[in-house]
PDB file of C-alpha atoms in Angstrom:
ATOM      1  CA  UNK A   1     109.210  67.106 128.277  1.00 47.00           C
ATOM      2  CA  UNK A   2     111.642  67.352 125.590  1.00 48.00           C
ATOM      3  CA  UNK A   3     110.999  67.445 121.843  1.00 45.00           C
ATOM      4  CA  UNK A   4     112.067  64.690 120.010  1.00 44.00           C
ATOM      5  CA  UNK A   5     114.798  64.724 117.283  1.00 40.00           C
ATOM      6  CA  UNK A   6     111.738  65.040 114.775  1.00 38.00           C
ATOM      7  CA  UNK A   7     108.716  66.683 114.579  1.00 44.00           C
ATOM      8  CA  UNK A   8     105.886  65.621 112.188  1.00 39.00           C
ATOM      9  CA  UNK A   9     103.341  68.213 111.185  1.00 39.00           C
ATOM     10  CA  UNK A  10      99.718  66.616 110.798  1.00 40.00           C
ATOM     11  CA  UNK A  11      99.285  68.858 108.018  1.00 43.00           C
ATOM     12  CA  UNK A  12     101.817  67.889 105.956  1.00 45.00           C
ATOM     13  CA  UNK A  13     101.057  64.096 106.294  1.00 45.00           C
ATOM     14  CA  UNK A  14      98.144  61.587 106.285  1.00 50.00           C
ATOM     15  CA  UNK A  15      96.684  60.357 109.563  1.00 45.00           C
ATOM     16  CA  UNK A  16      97.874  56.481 107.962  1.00 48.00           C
ATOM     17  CA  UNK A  17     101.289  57.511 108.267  1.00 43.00           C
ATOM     18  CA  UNK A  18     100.991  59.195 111.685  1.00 42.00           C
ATOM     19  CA  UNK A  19      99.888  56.128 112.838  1.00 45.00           C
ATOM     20  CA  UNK A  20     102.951  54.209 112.810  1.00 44.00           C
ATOM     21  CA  UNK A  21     104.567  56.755 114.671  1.00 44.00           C
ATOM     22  CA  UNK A  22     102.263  57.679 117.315  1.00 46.00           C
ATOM     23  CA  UNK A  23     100.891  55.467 120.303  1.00 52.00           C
ATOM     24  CA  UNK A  24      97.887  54.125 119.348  1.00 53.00           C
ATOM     25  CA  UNK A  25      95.465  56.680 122.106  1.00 49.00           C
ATOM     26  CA  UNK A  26      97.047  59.251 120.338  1.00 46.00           C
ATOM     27  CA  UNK A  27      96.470  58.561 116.777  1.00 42.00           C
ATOM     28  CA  UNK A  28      92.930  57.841 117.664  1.00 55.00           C
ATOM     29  CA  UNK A  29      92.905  61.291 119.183  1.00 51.00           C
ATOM     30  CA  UNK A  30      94.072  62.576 115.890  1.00 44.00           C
ATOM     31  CA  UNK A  31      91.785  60.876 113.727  1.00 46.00           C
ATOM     32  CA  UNK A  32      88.998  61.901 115.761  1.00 53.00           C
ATOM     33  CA  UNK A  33      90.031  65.486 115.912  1.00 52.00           C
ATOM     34  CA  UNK A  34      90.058  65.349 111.985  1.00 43.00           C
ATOM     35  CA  UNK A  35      86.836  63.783 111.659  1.00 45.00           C
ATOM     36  CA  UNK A  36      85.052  66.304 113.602  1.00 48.00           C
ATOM     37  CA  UNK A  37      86.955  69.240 111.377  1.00 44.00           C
ATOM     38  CA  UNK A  38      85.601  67.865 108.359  1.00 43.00           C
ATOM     39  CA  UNK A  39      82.261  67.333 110.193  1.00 46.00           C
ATOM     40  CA  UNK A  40      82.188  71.461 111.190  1.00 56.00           C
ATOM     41  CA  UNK A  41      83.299  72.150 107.544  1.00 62.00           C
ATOM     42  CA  UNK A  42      79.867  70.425 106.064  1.00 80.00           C
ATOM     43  CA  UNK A  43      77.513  72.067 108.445  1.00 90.00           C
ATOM     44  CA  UNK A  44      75.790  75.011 106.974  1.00 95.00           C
ATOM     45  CA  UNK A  45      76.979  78.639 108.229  1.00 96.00           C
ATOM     46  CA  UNK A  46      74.638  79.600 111.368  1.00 97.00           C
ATOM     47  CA  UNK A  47      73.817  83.047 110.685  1.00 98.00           C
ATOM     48  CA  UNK A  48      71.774  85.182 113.354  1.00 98.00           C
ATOM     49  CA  UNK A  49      69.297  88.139 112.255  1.00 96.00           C
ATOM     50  CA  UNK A  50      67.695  90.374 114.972  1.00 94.00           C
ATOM     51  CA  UNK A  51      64.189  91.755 113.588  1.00 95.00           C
ATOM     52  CA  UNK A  52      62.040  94.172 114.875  1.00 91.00           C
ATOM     53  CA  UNK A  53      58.825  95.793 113.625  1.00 91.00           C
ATOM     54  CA  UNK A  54      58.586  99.180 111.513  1.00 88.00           C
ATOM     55  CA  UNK A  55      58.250 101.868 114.053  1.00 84.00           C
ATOM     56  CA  UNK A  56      55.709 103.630 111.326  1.00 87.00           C
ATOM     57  CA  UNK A  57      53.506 100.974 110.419  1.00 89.00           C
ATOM     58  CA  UNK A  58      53.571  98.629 113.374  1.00 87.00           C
ATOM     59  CA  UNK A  59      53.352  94.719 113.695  1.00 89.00           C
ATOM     60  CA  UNK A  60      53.356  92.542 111.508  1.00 90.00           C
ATOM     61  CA  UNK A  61      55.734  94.731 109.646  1.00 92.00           C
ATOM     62  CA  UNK A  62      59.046  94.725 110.029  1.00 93.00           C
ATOM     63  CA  UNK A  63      61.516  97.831 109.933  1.00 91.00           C
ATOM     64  CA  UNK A  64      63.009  99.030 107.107  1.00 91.00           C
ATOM     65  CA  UNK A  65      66.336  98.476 108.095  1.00 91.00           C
ATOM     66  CA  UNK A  66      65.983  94.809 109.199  1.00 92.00           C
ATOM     67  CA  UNK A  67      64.185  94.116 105.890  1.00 92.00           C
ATOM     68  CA  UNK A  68      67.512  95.703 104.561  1.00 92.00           C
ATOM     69  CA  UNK A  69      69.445  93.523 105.770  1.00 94.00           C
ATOM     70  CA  UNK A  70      67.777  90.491 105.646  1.00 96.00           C
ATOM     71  CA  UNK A  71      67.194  91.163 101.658  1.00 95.00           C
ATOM     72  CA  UNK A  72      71.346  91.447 101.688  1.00 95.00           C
ATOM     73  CA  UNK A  73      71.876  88.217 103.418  1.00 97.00           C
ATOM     74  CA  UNK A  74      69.561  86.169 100.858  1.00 97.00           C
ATOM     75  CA  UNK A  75      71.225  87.760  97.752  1.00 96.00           C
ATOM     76  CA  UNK A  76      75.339  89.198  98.627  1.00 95.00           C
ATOM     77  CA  UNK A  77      75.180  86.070 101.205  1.00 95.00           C
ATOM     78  CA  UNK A  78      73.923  83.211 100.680  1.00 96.00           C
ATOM     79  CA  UNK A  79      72.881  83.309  97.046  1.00 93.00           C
ATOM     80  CA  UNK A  80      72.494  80.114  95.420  1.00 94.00           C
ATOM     81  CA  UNK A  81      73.845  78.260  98.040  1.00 95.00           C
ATOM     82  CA  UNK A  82      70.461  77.747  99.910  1.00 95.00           C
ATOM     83  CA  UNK A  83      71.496  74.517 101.671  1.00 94.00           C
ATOM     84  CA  UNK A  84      74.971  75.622 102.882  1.00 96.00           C
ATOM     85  CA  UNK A  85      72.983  78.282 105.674  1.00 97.00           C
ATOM     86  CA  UNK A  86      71.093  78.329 108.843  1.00 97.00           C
ATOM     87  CA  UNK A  87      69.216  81.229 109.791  1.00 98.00           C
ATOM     88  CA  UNK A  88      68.474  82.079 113.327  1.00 98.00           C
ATOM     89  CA  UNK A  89      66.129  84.866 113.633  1.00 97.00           C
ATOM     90  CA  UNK A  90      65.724  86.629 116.981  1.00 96.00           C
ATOM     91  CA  UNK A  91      62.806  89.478 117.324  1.00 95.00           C
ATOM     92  CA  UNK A  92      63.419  90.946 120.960  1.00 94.00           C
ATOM     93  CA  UNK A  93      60.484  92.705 122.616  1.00 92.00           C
ATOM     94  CA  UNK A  94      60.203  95.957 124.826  1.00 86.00           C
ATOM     95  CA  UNK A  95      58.413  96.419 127.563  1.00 78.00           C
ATOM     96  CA  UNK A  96      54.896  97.924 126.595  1.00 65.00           C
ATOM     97  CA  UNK A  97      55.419 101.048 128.862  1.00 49.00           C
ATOM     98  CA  UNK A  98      51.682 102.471 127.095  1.00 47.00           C
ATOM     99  CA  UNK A  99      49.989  98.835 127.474  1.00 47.00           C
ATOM    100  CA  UNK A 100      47.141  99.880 129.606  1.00 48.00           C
ATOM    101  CA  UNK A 101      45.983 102.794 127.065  1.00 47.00           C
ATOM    102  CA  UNK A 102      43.937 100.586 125.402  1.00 49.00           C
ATOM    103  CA  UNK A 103      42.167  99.397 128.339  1.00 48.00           C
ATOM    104  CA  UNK A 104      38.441 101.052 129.705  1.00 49.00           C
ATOM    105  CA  UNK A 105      40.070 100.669 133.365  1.00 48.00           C
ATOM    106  CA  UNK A 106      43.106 101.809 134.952  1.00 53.00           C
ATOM    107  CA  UNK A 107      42.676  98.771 137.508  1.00 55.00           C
ATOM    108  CA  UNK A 108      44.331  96.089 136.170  1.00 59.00           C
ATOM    109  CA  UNK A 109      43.768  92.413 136.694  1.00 64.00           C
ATOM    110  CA  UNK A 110      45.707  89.378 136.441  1.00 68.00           C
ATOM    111  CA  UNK A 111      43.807  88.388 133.497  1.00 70.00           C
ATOM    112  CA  UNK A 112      44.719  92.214 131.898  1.00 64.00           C
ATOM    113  CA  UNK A 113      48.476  91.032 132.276  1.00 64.00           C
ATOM    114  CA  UNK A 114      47.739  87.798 130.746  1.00 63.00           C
ATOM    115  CA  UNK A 115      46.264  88.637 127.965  1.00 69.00           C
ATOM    116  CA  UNK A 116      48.281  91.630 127.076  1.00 69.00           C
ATOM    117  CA  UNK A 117      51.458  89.120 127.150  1.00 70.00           C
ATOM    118  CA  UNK A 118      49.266  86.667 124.949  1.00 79.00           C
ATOM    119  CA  UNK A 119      48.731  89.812 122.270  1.00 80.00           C
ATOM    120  CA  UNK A 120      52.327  90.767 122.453  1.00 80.00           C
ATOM    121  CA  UNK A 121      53.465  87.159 121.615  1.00 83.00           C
ATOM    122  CA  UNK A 122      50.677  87.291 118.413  1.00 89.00           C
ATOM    123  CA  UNK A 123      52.272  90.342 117.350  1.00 89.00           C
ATOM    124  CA  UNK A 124      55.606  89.203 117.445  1.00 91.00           C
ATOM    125  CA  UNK A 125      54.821  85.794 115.768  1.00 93.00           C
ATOM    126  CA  UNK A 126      53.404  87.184 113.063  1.00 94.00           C
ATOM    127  CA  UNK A 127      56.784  89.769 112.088  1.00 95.00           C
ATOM    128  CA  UNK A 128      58.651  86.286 112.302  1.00 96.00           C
ATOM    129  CA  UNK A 129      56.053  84.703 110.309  1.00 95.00           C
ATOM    130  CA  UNK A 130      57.178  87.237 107.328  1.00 95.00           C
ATOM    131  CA  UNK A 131      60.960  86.241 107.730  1.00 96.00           C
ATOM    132  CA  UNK A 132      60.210  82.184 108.575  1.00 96.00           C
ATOM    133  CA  UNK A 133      57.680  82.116 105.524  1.00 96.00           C
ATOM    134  CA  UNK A 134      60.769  83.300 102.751  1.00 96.00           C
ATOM    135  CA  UNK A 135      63.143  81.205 104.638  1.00 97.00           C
ATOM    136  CA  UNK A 136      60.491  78.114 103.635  1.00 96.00           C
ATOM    137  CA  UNK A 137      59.698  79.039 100.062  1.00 96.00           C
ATOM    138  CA  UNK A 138      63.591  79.377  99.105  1.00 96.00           C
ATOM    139  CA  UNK A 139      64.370  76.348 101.030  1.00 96.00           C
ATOM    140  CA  UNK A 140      66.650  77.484 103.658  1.00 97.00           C
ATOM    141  CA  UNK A 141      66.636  76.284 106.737  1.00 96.00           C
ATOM    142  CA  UNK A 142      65.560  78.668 109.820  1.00 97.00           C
ATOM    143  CA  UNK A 143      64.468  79.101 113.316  1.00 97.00           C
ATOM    144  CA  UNK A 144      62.777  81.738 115.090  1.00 97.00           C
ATOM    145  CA  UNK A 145      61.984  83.185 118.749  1.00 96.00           C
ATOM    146  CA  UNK A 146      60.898  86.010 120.806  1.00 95.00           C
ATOM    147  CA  UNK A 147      62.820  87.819 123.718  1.00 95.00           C
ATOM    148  CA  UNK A 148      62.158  90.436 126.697  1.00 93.00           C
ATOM    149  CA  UNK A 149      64.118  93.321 127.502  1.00 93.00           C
ATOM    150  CA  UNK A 150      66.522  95.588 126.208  1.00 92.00           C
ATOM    151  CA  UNK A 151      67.434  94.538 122.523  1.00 91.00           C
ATOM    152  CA  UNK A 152      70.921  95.685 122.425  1.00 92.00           C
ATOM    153  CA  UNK A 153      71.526  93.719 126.079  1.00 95.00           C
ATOM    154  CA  UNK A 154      68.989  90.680 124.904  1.00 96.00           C
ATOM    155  CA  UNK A 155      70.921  90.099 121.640  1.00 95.00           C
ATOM    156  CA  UNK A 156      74.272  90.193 122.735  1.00 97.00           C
ATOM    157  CA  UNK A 157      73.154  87.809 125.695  1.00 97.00           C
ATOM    158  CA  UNK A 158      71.779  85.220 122.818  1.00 97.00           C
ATOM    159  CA  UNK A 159      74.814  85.326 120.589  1.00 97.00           C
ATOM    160  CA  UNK A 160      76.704  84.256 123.738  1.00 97.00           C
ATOM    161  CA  UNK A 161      73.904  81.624 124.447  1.00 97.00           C
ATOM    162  CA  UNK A 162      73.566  80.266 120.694  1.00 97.00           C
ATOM    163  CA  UNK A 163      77.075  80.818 119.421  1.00 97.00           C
ATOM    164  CA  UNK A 164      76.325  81.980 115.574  1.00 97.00           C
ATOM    165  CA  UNK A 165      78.541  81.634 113.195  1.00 97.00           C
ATOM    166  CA  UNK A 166      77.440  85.429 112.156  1.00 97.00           C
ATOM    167  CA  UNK A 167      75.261  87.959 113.190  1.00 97.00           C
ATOM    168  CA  UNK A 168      73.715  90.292 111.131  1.00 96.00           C
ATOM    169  CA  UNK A 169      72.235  93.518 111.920  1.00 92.00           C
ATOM    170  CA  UNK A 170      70.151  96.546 109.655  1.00 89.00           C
ATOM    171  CA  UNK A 171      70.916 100.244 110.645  1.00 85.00           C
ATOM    172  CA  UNK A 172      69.241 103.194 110.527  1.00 71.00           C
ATOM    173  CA  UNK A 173      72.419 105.036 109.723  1.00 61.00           C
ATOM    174  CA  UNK A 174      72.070 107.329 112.484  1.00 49.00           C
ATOM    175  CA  UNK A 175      74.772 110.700 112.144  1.00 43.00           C
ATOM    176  CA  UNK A 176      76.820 111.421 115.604  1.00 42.00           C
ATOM    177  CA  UNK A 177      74.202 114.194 117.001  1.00 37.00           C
ATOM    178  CA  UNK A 178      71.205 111.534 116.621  1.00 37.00           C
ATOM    179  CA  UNK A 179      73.095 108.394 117.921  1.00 40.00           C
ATOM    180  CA  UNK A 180      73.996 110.406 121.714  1.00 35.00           C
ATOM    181  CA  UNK A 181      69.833 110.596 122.535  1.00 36.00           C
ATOM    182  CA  UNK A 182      68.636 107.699 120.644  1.00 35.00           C
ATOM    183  CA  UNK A 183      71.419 105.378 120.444  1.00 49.00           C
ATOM    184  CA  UNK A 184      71.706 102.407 117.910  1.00 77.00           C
ATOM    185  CA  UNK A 185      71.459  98.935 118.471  1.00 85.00           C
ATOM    186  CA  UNK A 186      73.541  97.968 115.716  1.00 85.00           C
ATOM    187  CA  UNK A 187      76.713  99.753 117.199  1.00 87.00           C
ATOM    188  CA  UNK A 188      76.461  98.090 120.732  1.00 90.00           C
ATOM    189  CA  UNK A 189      76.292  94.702 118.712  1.00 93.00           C
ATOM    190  CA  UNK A 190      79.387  95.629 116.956  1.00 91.00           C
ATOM    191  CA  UNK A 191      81.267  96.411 120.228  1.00 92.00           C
ATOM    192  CA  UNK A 192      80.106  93.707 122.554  1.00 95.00           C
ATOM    193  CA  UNK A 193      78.392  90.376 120.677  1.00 95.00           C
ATOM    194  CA  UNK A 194      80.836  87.665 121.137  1.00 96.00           C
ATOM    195  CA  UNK A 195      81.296  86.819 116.959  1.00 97.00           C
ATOM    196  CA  UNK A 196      81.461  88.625 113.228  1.00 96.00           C
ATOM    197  CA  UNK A 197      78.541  91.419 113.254  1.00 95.00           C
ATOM    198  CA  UNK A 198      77.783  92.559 109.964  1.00 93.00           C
ATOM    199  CA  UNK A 199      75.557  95.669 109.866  1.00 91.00           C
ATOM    200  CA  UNK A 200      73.664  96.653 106.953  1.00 91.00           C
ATOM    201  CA  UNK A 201      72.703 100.537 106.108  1.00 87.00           C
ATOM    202  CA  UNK A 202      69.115 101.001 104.618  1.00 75.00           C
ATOM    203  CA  UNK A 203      69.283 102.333 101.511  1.00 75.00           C
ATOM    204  CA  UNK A 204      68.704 106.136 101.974  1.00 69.00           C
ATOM    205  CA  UNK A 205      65.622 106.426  99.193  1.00 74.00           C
ATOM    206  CA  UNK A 206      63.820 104.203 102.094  1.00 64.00           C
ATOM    207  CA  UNK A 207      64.876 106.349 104.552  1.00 62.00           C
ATOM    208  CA  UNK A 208      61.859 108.286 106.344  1.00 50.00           C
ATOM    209  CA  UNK A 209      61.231 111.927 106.516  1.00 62.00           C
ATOM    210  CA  UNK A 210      62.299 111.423 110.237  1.00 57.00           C
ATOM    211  CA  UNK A 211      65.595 109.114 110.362  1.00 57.00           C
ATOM    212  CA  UNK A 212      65.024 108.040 113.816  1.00 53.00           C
ATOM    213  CA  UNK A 213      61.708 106.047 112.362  1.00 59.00           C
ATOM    214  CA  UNK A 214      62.043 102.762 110.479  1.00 56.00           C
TER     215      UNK A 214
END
């Protein structure tokens, strides 16, 4: 189809004026294109946080890194502007490979399973908890939920499932040596989640004797 002799740009003029120009299906189209623009531009920013517990102190703590990061997303990020986010936080959970050690018998039950599933949900809970709880006294709005598997693969898979506007990640700051046997998390998200990652360093007077803890 040819284009016509002129050409209107819609952002150089006011839907009123398009009106008289275009047929009528397509100025509705139009207004209801801008209508849902200035719809997206009120919503608050949906910003995604993946949490896990300290690796020294255990649940319901979380890491140092991911307490990093979430302190730099209340105070470089959102500020004062409390009402203008969303934060989705995500804690993903590995597979206990030591979750019979605590047990008298190496025979396990159905009811063993069960109930070390029901103490690996309380555990995770209550490291959201410490996020959801801050989220509620500062008036920002939040969710929260757990995950199984492999967090790099599991958070990656939830970006593309929840489409954040952001997703922010804390870091260990792991030199080249370290990152080839323990790998980071953080890195993977930056290579493969589908949106903005922003990963935050720990500051390095938190930093264990061992950098591979948090």
């Amino acid at each position: 189809m040819s284009q016509p002799a002129f050409w209107l740009s819609k952002s150089k003029f006011p839907l009123n004026f398009l009106r008289f120009f275009l047929p009528r299906k397509a100025a509705r189209a139009s207004s209801e294109r801008a209508s849902a623009a200035m719809a997206d531009s009120s919503a608050p920013t949906r910003v995604m946080m993946a949490v896990n517990e300290s690796s020294l102190k255990g649940y319901p703590h979380p890491s140092i890194s991911c307490r990093a990061a979430f302190d730099w997303t209340l105070s470089k990020l959102i500020r004062s502007n409390t009402g203008g986010f969303h934060l989705l936080f995500l804690h993903v959970q590995v597979p206990d490979e030591d979750g019979f050690d605590d047990m008298d018998s190496i025979y396990a039950s159905p009811e063993d399973f069960h109930q070390m599933k029901q103490r690996d949900k309380i555990r995770g809970l209550h490291l959201l908890e410490y996020f959801v709880n801050q989220c509620h006294q500062l008036g920002i709005k939040c969710e929260a939920w757990i995950r199984h598997g492999d967090p790099k693969e599991v958070i990656c898979s939830e970006v593309k499932r929840v489409h954040p506007d952001l997703l922010v990640v804390g870091s260990r700051g792991l030199g080249p040596f370290q990152r080839v046997f323990v790998g980071t998390v953080s890195e993977f998200c930056v290579k493969h989640a589908e949106c903005p990652v922003i990963t935050i360093k720990r500051k390095a007077n938190e930093a264990p004797q061992d950098p591979v803890d948090d």
